[in-house]
Amino acid sequence: KAGVTQTPRYLIKTRGQQVTLSCSPISGHRSVSWYQQTPGQGLQFLFEYFSETQRNKGNFPGRFSGRQFSNSRSEMNVSTLELGDSALYLCASSLENANYGYTFGSGTRLTVV
Amino acid sequence: QKEVEQDPGPLSVPEGAIVSLNCTYSNSAFQYFMWYRQYSRKGPELLMYTYSSGNKEDGRFTAQVDKSSKYISLFIRDSQPSDSATYLCAMLDTGNQFYFGTGTSLTVIP
Protein backbone atom coordinates (compact mmCIF):
# COMPACT_ATOMS: atom_id res chain seq x y z
CA LYS A 1 0.00 0.00 0.00
CA ALA A 2 1.40 3.39 -0.98
CA GLY A 3 2.48 5.68 1.83
CA VAL A 4 1.96 9.40 2.24
CA THR A 5 3.40 11.20 -0.76
CA GLN A 6 4.66 14.75 -0.56
CA THR A 7 5.79 16.82 -3.50
CA PRO A 8 8.13 18.39 -4.20
CA ARG A 9 10.87 16.99 -1.95
CA TYR A 10 13.01 20.12 -2.12
CA LEU A 11 12.28 23.76 -2.89
CA ILE A 12 14.33 26.92 -2.94
CA LYS A 13 12.38 30.17 -2.96
CA THR A 14 13.17 33.85 -2.58
CA ARG A 15 11.85 36.07 0.20
CA GLY A 16 8.47 37.51 -0.70
CA GLN A 17 7.49 34.69 -3.04
CA GLN A 18 4.74 32.20 -2.34
CA VAL A 19 4.87 28.43 -2.40
CA THR A 20 2.39 25.54 -2.61
CA LEU A 21 3.16 22.11 -1.21
CA SER A 22 1.19 18.98 -2.00
CA CYS A 23 0.30 15.89 0.01
CA SER A 24 -1.43 12.69 -1.05
CA PRO A 25 -2.52 10.67 2.00
CA ILE A 26 -2.74 6.92 2.33
CA SER A 27 -5.76 5.57 0.51
CA GLY A 28 -8.74 5.59 2.87
CA HIS A 29 -7.24 8.16 5.23
CA ARG A 30 -9.48 11.19 5.46
CA SER A 31 -7.56 13.31 7.93
CA VAL A 32 -4.49 15.23 6.79
CA SER A 33 -2.33 17.30 9.12
CA TRP A 34 0.58 19.59 8.37
CA TYR A 35 3.60 20.28 10.54
CA GLN A 36 6.62 22.52 10.35
CA GLN A 37 9.84 20.98 11.68
CA THR A 38 12.90 23.04 12.55
CA PRO A 39 15.96 22.09 14.63
CA GLY A 40 15.16 24.62 17.33
CA GLN A 41 11.39 24.26 17.64
CA GLY A 42 10.81 20.63 16.71
CA LEU A 43 7.46 19.71 15.20
CA GLN A 44 4.95 22.52 15.23
CA PHE A 45 1.35 21.91 14.23
CA LEU A 46 0.02 24.01 11.36
CA PHE A 47 -3.47 22.65 10.68
CA GLU A 48 -5.58 19.57 10.18
CA TYR A 49 -8.14 18.90 7.48
CA PHE A 50 -10.89 16.34 7.54
CA SER A 51 -13.51 15.90 4.82
CA GLU A 52 -12.40 19.11 3.11
CA THR A 53 -12.87 21.17 6.30
CA GLN A 54 -10.22 22.61 8.57
CA ARG A 55 -10.76 20.86 11.87
CA ASN A 56 -7.83 22.20 13.90
CA LYS A 57 -5.41 25.04 13.52
CA GLY A 58 -2.09 25.85 15.15
CA ASN A 59 -0.62 29.22 16.02
CA PHE A 60 0.81 30.27 12.70
CA PRO A 61 0.15 33.57 10.91
CA GLY A 62 -2.43 33.86 8.17
CA ARG A 63 0.30 33.59 5.53
CA PHE A 64 0.04 29.84 6.09
CA SER A 65 -3.08 28.31 4.62
CA GLY A 66 -4.25 24.98 3.38
CA ARG A 67 -7.05 23.10 1.78
CA GLN A 68 -8.23 19.58 1.19
CA PHE A 69 -9.87 18.18 -1.89
CA SER A 70 -12.67 15.66 -2.18
CA ASN A 71 -10.14 12.85 -2.78
CA SER A 72 -8.47 13.79 0.55
CA ARG A 73 -5.37 15.18 -1.14
CA SER A 74 -4.21 18.36 0.54
CA GLU A 75 -2.18 21.41 -0.30
CA MET A 76 -0.64 24.03 1.89
CA ASN A 77 0.34 27.48 0.76
CA VAL A 78 2.73 29.98 2.26
CA SER A 79 2.57 33.52 0.95
CA THR A 80 5.11 36.33 1.31
CA LEU A 81 7.88 33.95 2.32
CA GLU A 82 10.28 34.95 5.08
CA LEU A 83 13.73 33.54 5.84
CA GLY A 84 12.32 32.00 9.02
CA ASP A 85 9.94 29.86 6.96
CA SER A 86 12.89 27.66 5.96
CA ALA A 87 12.01 24.26 7.39
CA LEU A 88 10.94 20.72 6.70
CA TYR A 89 7.19 20.65 6.11
CA LEU A 90 5.63 17.33 6.98
CA CYS A 91 2.25 16.00 6.05
CA ALA A 92 0.64 13.23 8.08
CA SER A 93 -2.50 11.26 7.41
CA SER A 94 -4.77 9.15 9.58
CA LEU A 95 -8.20 7.62 9.62
CA GLU A 96 -10.98 9.74 11.07
CA ASN A 97 -8.97 10.40 14.21
CA ALA A 98 -5.35 9.86 15.15
CA ASN A 99 -5.82 7.57 18.15
CA TYR A 100 -3.65 4.98 16.47
CA GLY A 101 -1.10 7.50 15.25
CA TYR A 102 -0.22 9.26 12.08
CA THR A 103 1.60 8.11 9.00
CA PHE A 104 4.00 10.82 7.92
CA GLY A 105 5.34 11.61 4.50
CA SER A 106 9.05 12.25 3.92
CA GLY A 107 8.45 15.99 3.87
CA THR A 108 9.23 18.94 1.67
CA ARG A 109 12.46 20.77 2.51
CA LEU A 110 11.84 24.47 1.89
CA THR A 111 14.74 26.88 1.81
CA VAL A 112 14.01 30.61 1.62
CA VAL A 113 16.90 32.77 0.45
CA GLN B 1 5.99 25.65 30.32
CA LYS B 2 5.83 23.43 27.25
CA GLU B 3 3.12 20.78 27.10
CA VAL B 4 5.73 18.07 26.46
CA GLU B 5 9.36 18.12 27.58
CA GLN B 6 12.00 15.83 26.13
CA ASP B 7 15.75 15.85 26.68
CA PRO B 8 17.28 16.55 23.24
CA GLY B 9 20.48 14.65 23.98
CA PRO B 10 22.47 13.78 21.97
CA LEU B 11 22.75 10.31 23.41
CA SER B 12 25.61 8.03 22.36
CA VAL B 13 25.76 4.38 23.47
CA PRO B 14 27.75 1.28 22.49
CA GLU B 15 26.06 -1.46 20.52
CA GLY B 16 24.16 -3.86 22.76
CA ALA B 17 23.42 -1.27 25.46
CA ILE B 18 19.99 -0.64 26.94
CA VAL B 19 18.70 2.79 25.98
CA SER B 20 16.17 4.76 28.01
CA LEU B 21 14.38 7.72 26.44
CA ASN B 22 11.98 9.85 28.45
CA CYS B 23 9.36 12.57 28.22
CA THR B 24 7.35 14.48 30.78
CA TYR B 25 4.10 16.28 30.17
CA SER B 26 1.78 18.67 31.92
CA ASN B 27 -1.68 17.97 30.48
CA SER B 28 -3.42 15.29 32.55
CA ALA B 29 -6.03 14.87 29.79
CA PHE B 30 -3.60 13.11 27.45
CA GLN B 31 -4.76 9.54 26.88
CA TYR B 32 -2.82 8.31 23.88
CA PHE B 33 0.95 8.15 23.95
CA MET B 34 3.27 7.35 21.09
CA TRP B 35 6.90 7.13 20.12
CA TYR B 36 8.11 8.00 16.66
CA ARG B 37 11.50 7.32 15.13
CA GLN B 38 12.91 9.69 12.55
CA TYR B 39 15.89 8.90 10.38
CA SER B 40 17.81 11.68 8.69
CA ARG B 41 16.01 13.12 5.65
CA LYS B 42 12.88 11.09 6.41
CA GLY B 43 9.54 11.73 8.06
CA PRO B 44 8.82 10.29 11.52
CA GLU B 45 7.53 6.72 11.62
CA LEU B 46 5.31 5.33 14.36
CA LEU B 47 7.26 2.97 16.60
CA MET B 48 5.06 2.34 19.61
CA TYR B 49 1.55 3.28 20.64
CA THR B 50 0.08 3.06 24.16
CA TYR B 51 -3.30 3.93 25.55
CA SER B 52 -3.38 5.21 29.14
CA SER B 53 -0.99 3.87 31.80
CA GLY B 54 1.00 0.67 31.62
CA ASN B 55 3.66 -1.08 29.60
CA LYS B 56 3.74 -2.32 26.04
CA GLU B 57 6.43 -4.47 24.52
CA ASP B 58 7.28 -5.03 20.88
CA GLY B 59 10.45 -6.96 20.21
CA ARG B 60 13.40 -5.01 21.59
CA PHE B 61 11.21 -1.98 22.38
CA THR B 62 9.18 -1.33 25.53
CA ALA B 63 6.99 1.72 26.03
CA GLN B 64 5.99 2.69 29.54
CA VAL B 65 3.42 5.26 30.66
CA ASP B 66 3.05 6.52 34.22
CA LYS B 67 0.10 8.90 34.22
CA SER B 68 0.37 9.61 37.95
CA SER B 69 3.84 11.07 37.38
CA LYS B 70 3.05 12.39 33.88
CA TYR B 71 6.08 10.52 32.59
CA ILE B 72 6.60 8.22 29.61
CA SER B 73 9.60 6.16 28.62
CA LEU B 74 10.87 4.12 25.73
CA PHE B 75 13.40 1.38 26.39
CA ILE B 76 15.49 -0.18 23.65
CA ARG B 77 17.21 -3.45 24.52
CA ASP B 78 20.27 -4.80 22.71
CA SER B 79 20.61 -1.53 20.78
CA GLN B 80 21.84 -1.76 17.20
CA PRO B 81 23.55 0.78 14.92
CA SER B 82 20.35 0.78 12.87
CA ASP B 83 18.57 2.27 15.91
CA SER B 84 20.58 5.48 15.41
CA ALA B 85 17.90 8.09 14.80
CA THR B 86 15.93 10.84 16.50
CA TYR B 87 13.16 9.61 18.77
CA LEU B 88 10.09 11.77 19.31
CA CYS B 89 7.47 11.27 21.97
CA ALA B 90 3.93 12.35 21.12
CA MET B 91 0.69 12.69 22.99
CA LEU B 92 -2.85 13.12 21.74
CA ASP B 93 -5.40 15.34 23.46
CA THR B 94 -9.17 14.89 23.42
CA GLY B 95 -9.42 17.37 20.52
CA ASN B 96 -7.43 15.02 18.25
CA GLN B 97 -4.40 17.30 18.40
CA PHE B 98 -0.89 15.95 18.85
CA TYR B 99 1.81 17.41 21.03
CA PHE B 100 5.33 16.32 20.18
CA GLY B 101 8.54 16.42 22.15
CA THR B 102 11.49 18.07 20.43
CA GLY B 103 13.19 14.70 19.95
CA THR B 104 16.23 12.89 21.37
CA SER B 105 19.08 12.16 18.98
CA LEU B 106 20.50 8.65 19.53
CA THR B 107 23.71 7.22 18.11
CA VAL B 108 24.56 3.55 18.63
CA ILE B 109 28.27 2.96 18.13
CA PRO B 110 29.30 -0.43 16.65
mmCIF file of C-alpha atoms in Angstrom:
data_model
loop_
_atom_site.group_PDB
_atom_site.id
_atom_site.type_symbol
_atom_site.label_atom_id
_atom_site.label_comp_id
_atom_site.label_asym_id
_atom_site.label_seq_id
_atom_site.Cartn_x
_atom_site.Cartn_y
_atom_site.Cartn_z
ATOM 1 C CA LYS A 1 0.000 0.000 0.000
ATOM 2 C CA ALA A 2 1.401 3.393 -0.977
ATOM 3 C CA GLY A 3 2.478 5.684 1.833
ATOM 4 C CA VAL A 4 1.963 9.402 2.239
ATOM 5 C CA THR A 5 3.404 11.198 -0.764
ATOM 6 C CA GLN A 6 4.661 14.753 -0.564
ATOM 7 C CA THR A 7 5.787 16.824 -3.505
ATOM 8 C CA PRO A 8 8.134 18.394 -4.202
ATOM 9 C CA ARG A 9 10.869 16.990 -1.947
ATOM 10 C CA TYR A 10 13.014 20.116 -2.123
ATOM 11 C CA LEU A 11 12.276 23.759 -2.889
ATOM 12 C CA ILE A 12 14.328 26.921 -2.935
ATOM 13 C CA LYS A 13 12.385 30.170 -2.961
ATOM 14 C CA THR A 14 13.174 33.848 -2.580
ATOM 15 C CA ARG A 15 11.846 36.066 0.204
ATOM 16 C CA GLY A 16 8.468 37.514 -0.700
ATOM 17 C CA GLN A 17 7.489 34.695 -3.038
ATOM 18 C CA GLN A 18 4.741 32.205 -2.343
ATOM 19 C CA VAL A 19 4.866 28.433 -2.401
ATOM 20 C CA THR A 20 2.395 25.537 -2.611
ATOM 21 C CA LEU A 21 3.163 22.110 -1.211
ATOM 22 C CA SER A 22 1.191 18.979 -1.998
ATOM 23 C CA CYS A 23 0.304 15.894 0.010
ATOM 24 C CA SER A 24 -1.427 12.685 -1.045
ATOM 25 C CA PRO A 25 -2.525 10.667 1.999
ATOM 26 C CA ILE A 26 -2.737 6.921 2.330
ATOM 27 C CA SER A 27 -5.765 5.569 0.512
ATOM 28 C CA GLY A 28 -8.742 5.586 2.867
ATOM 29 C CA HIS A 29 -7.243 8.156 5.228
ATOM 30 C CA ARG A 30 -9.484 11.189 5.460
ATOM 31 C CA SER A 31 -7.562 13.315 7.934
ATOM 32 C CA VAL A 32 -4.491 15.231 6.793
ATOM 33 C CA SER A 33 -2.330 17.298 9.122
ATOM 34 C CA TRP A 34 0.580 19.585 8.369
ATOM 35 C CA TYR A 35 3.599 20.279 10.543
ATOM 36 C CA GLN A 36 6.620 22.517 10.351
ATOM 37 C CA GLN A 37 9.835 20.981 11.676
ATOM 38 C CA THR A 38 12.904 23.044 12.553
ATOM 39 C CA PRO A 39 15.955 22.092 14.633
ATOM 40 C CA GLY A 40 15.165 24.617 17.332
ATOM 41 C CA GLN A 41 11.390 24.259 17.640
ATOM 42 C CA GLY A 42 10.807 20.634 16.713
ATOM 43 C CA LEU A 43 7.457 19.707 15.200
ATOM 44 C CA GLN A 44 4.946 22.521 15.231
ATOM 45 C CA PHE A 45 1.348 21.913 14.229
ATOM 46 C CA LEU A 46 0.019 24.007 11.358
ATOM 47 C CA PHE A 47 -3.467 22.654 10.680
ATOM 48 C CA GLU A 48 -5.584 19.568 10.180
ATOM 49 C CA TYR A 49 -8.140 18.903 7.479
ATOM 50 C CA PHE A 50 -10.890 16.338 7.541
ATOM 51 C CA SER A 51 -13.515 15.898 4.818
ATOM 52 C CA GLU A 52 -12.403 19.112 3.109
ATOM 53 C CA THR A 53 -12.872 21.175 6.298
ATOM 54 C CA GLN A 54 -10.219 22.612 8.567
ATOM 55 C CA ARG A 55 -10.759 20.863 11.873
ATOM 56 C CA ASN A 56 -7.831 22.196 13.900
ATOM 57 C CA LYS A 57 -5.412 25.044 13.518
ATOM 58 C CA GLY A 58 -2.086 25.849 15.152
ATOM 59 C CA ASN A 59 -0.616 29.219 16.025
ATOM 60 C CA PHE A 60 0.806 30.274 12.701
ATOM 61 C CA PRO A 61 0.151 33.572 10.911
ATOM 62 C CA GLY A 62 -2.434 33.856 8.167
ATOM 63 C CA ARG A 63 0.302 33.589 5.534
ATOM 64 C CA PHE A 64 0.041 29.843 6.087
ATOM 65 C CA SER A 65 -3.084 28.312 4.616
ATOM 66 C CA GLY A 66 -4.254 24.976 3.381
ATOM 67 C CA ARG A 67 -7.051 23.095 1.778
ATOM 68 C CA GLN A 68 -8.226 19.577 1.193
ATOM 69 C CA PHE A 69 -9.865 18.178 -1.886
ATOM 70 C CA SER A 70 -12.668 15.657 -2.183
ATOM 71 C CA ASN A 71 -10.141 12.851 -2.784
ATOM 72 C CA SER A 72 -8.466 13.786 0.550
ATOM 73 C CA ARG A 73 -5.371 15.176 -1.139
ATOM 74 C CA SER A 74 -4.215 18.357 0.536
ATOM 75 C CA GLU A 75 -2.181 21.407 -0.297
ATOM 76 C CA MET A 76 -0.638 24.033 1.891
ATOM 77 C CA ASN A 77 0.338 27.482 0.757
ATOM 78 C CA VAL A 78 2.731 29.980 2.261
ATOM 79 C CA SER A 79 2.572 33.523 0.949
ATOM 80 C CA THR A 80 5.110 36.328 1.314
ATOM 81 C CA LEU A 81 7.882 33.951 2.324
ATOM 82 C CA GLU A 82 10.281 34.946 5.083
ATOM 83 C CA LEU A 83 13.733 33.541 5.843
ATOM 84 C CA GLY A 84 12.317 32.004 9.018
ATOM 85 C CA ASP A 85 9.943 29.859 6.960
ATOM 86 C CA SER A 86 12.889 27.660 5.961
ATOM 87 C CA ALA A 87 12.010 24.265 7.393
ATOM 88 C CA LEU A 88 10.944 20.717 6.705
ATOM 89 C CA TYR A 89 7.191 20.648 6.105
ATOM 90 C CA LEU A 90 5.631 17.333 6.979
ATOM 91 C CA CYS A 91 2.246 16.005 6.050
ATOM 92 C CA ALA A 92 0.639 13.233 8.079
ATOM 93 C CA SER A 93 -2.500 11.258 7.407
ATOM 94 C CA SER A 94 -4.768 9.150 9.580
ATOM 95 C CA LEU A 95 -8.204 7.625 9.615
ATOM 96 C CA GLU A 96 -10.985 9.740 11.071
ATOM 97 C CA ASN A 97 -8.967 10.404 14.213
ATOM 98 C CA ALA A 98 -5.354 9.858 15.146
ATOM 99 C CA ASN A 99 -5.824 7.575 18.154
ATOM 100 C CA TYR A 100 -3.647 4.977 16.468
ATOM 101 C CA GLY A 101 -1.097 7.501 15.255
ATOM 102 C CA TYR A 102 -0.225 9.256 12.077
ATOM 103 C CA THR A 103 1.597 8.113 8.998
ATOM 104 C CA PHE A 104 4.000 10.818 7.919
ATOM 105 C CA GLY A 105 5.343 11.609 4.498
ATOM 106 C CA SER A 106 9.049 12.252 3.921
ATOM 107 C CA GLY A 107 8.449 15.987 3.871
ATOM 108 C CA THR A 108 9.232 18.942 1.671
ATOM 109 C CA ARG A 109 12.462 20.768 2.505
ATOM 110 C CA LEU A 110 11.836 24.469 1.886
ATOM 111 C CA THR A 111 14.740 26.883 1.812
ATOM 112 C CA VAL A 112 14.013 30.605 1.615
ATOM 113 C CA VAL A 113 16.903 32.774 0.447
ATOM 114 C CA GLN B 1 5.993 25.653 30.324
ATOM 115 C CA LYS B 2 5.830 23.435 27.250
ATOM 116 C CA GLU B 3 3.125 20.781 27.096
ATOM 117 C CA VAL B 4 5.735 18.073 26.458
ATOM 118 C CA GLU B 5 9.356 18.120 27.577
ATOM 119 C CA GLN B 6 11.997 15.833 26.126
ATOM 120 C CA ASP B 7 15.749 15.849 26.676
ATOM 121 C CA PRO B 8 17.281 16.553 23.236
ATOM 122 C CA GLY B 9 20.480 14.646 23.977
ATOM 123 C CA PRO B 10 22.473 13.783 21.974
ATOM 124 C CA LEU B 11 22.753 10.309 23.411
ATOM 125 C CA SER B 12 25.609 8.028 22.356
ATOM 126 C CA VAL B 13 25.760 4.379 23.468
ATOM 127 C CA PRO B 14 27.748 1.277 22.494
ATOM 128 C CA GLU B 15 26.056 -1.464 20.522
ATOM 129 C CA GLY B 16 24.161 -3.858 22.765
ATOM 130 C CA ALA B 17 23.423 -1.274 25.458
ATOM 131 C CA ILE B 18 19.989 -0.641 26.936
ATOM 132 C CA VAL B 19 18.699 2.792 25.981
ATOM 133 C CA SER B 20 16.174 4.765 28.013
ATOM 134 C CA LEU B 21 14.383 7.722 26.438
ATOM 135 C CA ASN B 22 11.980 9.852 28.448
ATOM 136 C CA CYS B 23 9.356 12.569 28.222
ATOM 137 C CA THR B 24 7.354 14.475 30.777
ATOM 138 C CA TYR B 25 4.101 16.277 30.168
ATOM 139 C CA SER B 26 1.781 18.674 31.919
ATOM 140 C CA ASN B 27 -1.679 17.967 30.480
ATOM 141 C CA SER B 28 -3.416 15.288 32.552
ATOM 142 C CA ALA B 29 -6.031 14.866 29.794
ATOM 143 C CA PHE B 30 -3.602 13.106 27.453
ATOM 144 C CA GLN B 31 -4.765 9.535 26.883
ATOM 145 C CA TYR B 32 -2.822 8.310 23.875
ATOM 146 C CA PHE B 33 0.953 8.149 23.952
ATOM 147 C CA MET B 34 3.267 7.348 21.092
ATOM 148 C CA TRP B 35 6.895 7.131 20.122
ATOM 149 C CA TYR B 36 8.108 8.000 16.658
ATOM 150 C CA ARG B 37 11.496 7.322 15.129
ATOM 151 C CA GLN B 38 12.908 9.690 12.550
ATOM 152 C CA TYR B 39 15.888 8.899 10.381
ATOM 153 C CA SER B 40 17.807 11.677 8.694
ATOM 154 C CA ARG B 41 16.007 13.120 5.649
ATOM 155 C CA LYS B 42 12.879 11.089 6.406
ATOM 156 C CA GLY B 43 9.540 11.732 8.059
ATOM 157 C CA PRO B 44 8.815 10.292 11.519
ATOM 158 C CA GLU B 45 7.526 6.717 11.622
ATOM 159 C CA LEU B 46 5.314 5.330 14.361
ATOM 160 C CA LEU B 47 7.255 2.974 16.596
ATOM 161 C CA MET B 48 5.060 2.343 19.610
ATOM 162 C CA TYR B 49 1.548 3.276 20.644
ATOM 163 C CA THR B 50 0.076 3.058 24.156
ATOM 164 C CA TYR B 51 -3.305 3.931 25.545
ATOM 165 C CA SER B 52 -3.377 5.212 29.141
ATOM 166 C CA SER B 53 -0.994 3.866 31.802
ATOM 167 C CA GLY B 54 1.000 0.671 31.618
ATOM 168 C CA ASN B 55 3.664 -1.083 29.599
ATOM 169 C CA LYS B 56 3.736 -2.324 26.040
ATOM 170 C CA GLU B 57 6.432 -4.470 24.522
ATOM 171 C CA ASP B 58 7.278 -5.027 20.877
ATOM 172 C CA GLY B 59 10.448 -6.957 20.213
ATOM 173 C CA ARG B 60 13.397 -5.006 21.594
ATOM 174 C CA PHE B 61 11.209 -1.979 22.378
ATOM 175 C CA THR B 62 9.181 -1.332 25.533
ATOM 176 C CA ALA B 63 6.986 1.717 26.031
ATOM 177 C CA GLN B 64 5.991 2.687 29.544
ATOM 178 C CA VAL B 65 3.425 5.263 30.660
ATOM 179 C CA ASP B 66 3.047 6.523 34.222
ATOM 180 C CA LYS B 67 0.099 8.900 34.223
ATOM 181 C CA SER B 68 0.372 9.610 37.948
ATOM 182 C CA SER B 69 3.838 11.073 37.381
ATOM 183 C CA LYS B 70 3.052 12.391 33.879
ATOM 184 C CA TYR B 71 6.085 10.524 32.586
ATOM 185 C CA ILE B 72 6.596 8.223 29.607
ATOM 186 C CA SER B 73 9.600 6.158 28.619
ATOM 187 C CA LEU B 74 10.871 4.124 25.726
ATOM 188 C CA PHE B 75 13.399 1.380 26.394
ATOM 189 C CA ILE B 76 15.488 -0.179 23.648
ATOM 190 C CA ARG B 77 17.210 -3.452 24.524
ATOM 191 C CA ASP B 78 20.269 -4.795 22.714
ATOM 192 C CA SER B 79 20.607 -1.534 20.782
ATOM 193 C CA GLN B 80 21.840 -1.764 17.204
ATOM 194 C CA PRO B 81 23.552 0.782 14.925
ATOM 195 C CA SER B 82 20.346 0.782 12.866
ATOM 196 C CA ASP B 83 18.573 2.270 15.914
ATOM 197 C CA SER B 84 20.576 5.478 15.412
ATOM 198 C CA ALA B 85 17.897 8.093 14.795
ATOM 199 C CA THR B 86 15.930 10.839 16.502
ATOM 200 C CA TYR B 87 13.161 9.606 18.774
ATOM 201 C CA LEU B 88 10.087 11.770 19.306
ATOM 202 C CA CYS B 89 7.468 11.273 21.966
ATOM 203 C CA ALA B 90 3.931 12.346 21.122
ATOM 204 C CA MET B 91 0.687 12.695 22.991
ATOM 205 C CA LEU B 92 -2.852 13.124 21.742
ATOM 206 C CA ASP B 93 -5.396 15.335 23.460
ATOM 207 C CA THR B 94 -9.169 14.892 23.424
ATOM 208 C CA GLY B 95 -9.422 17.367 20.523
ATOM 209 C CA ASN B 96 -7.426 15.023 18.254
ATOM 210 C CA GLN B 97 -4.404 17.303 18.401
ATOM 211 C CA PHE B 98 -0.893 15.955 18.854
ATOM 212 C CA TYR B 99 1.807 17.411 21.034
ATOM 213 C CA PHE B 100 5.331 16.320 20.180
ATOM 214 C CA GLY B 101 8.541 16.415 22.151
ATOM 215 C CA THR B 102 11.487 18.066 20.428
ATOM 216 C CA GLY B 103 13.193 14.703 19.953
ATOM 217 C CA THR B 104 16.229 12.889 21.367
ATOM 218 C CA SER B 105 19.080 12.160 18.980
ATOM 219 C CA LEU B 106 20.495 8.649 19.531
ATOM 220 C CA THR B 107 23.708 7.216 18.105
ATOM 221 C CA VAL B 108 24.559 3.553 18.633
ATOM 222 C CA ILE B 109 28.272 2.958 18.129
ATOM 223 C CA PRO B 110 29.297 -0.428 16.646
#
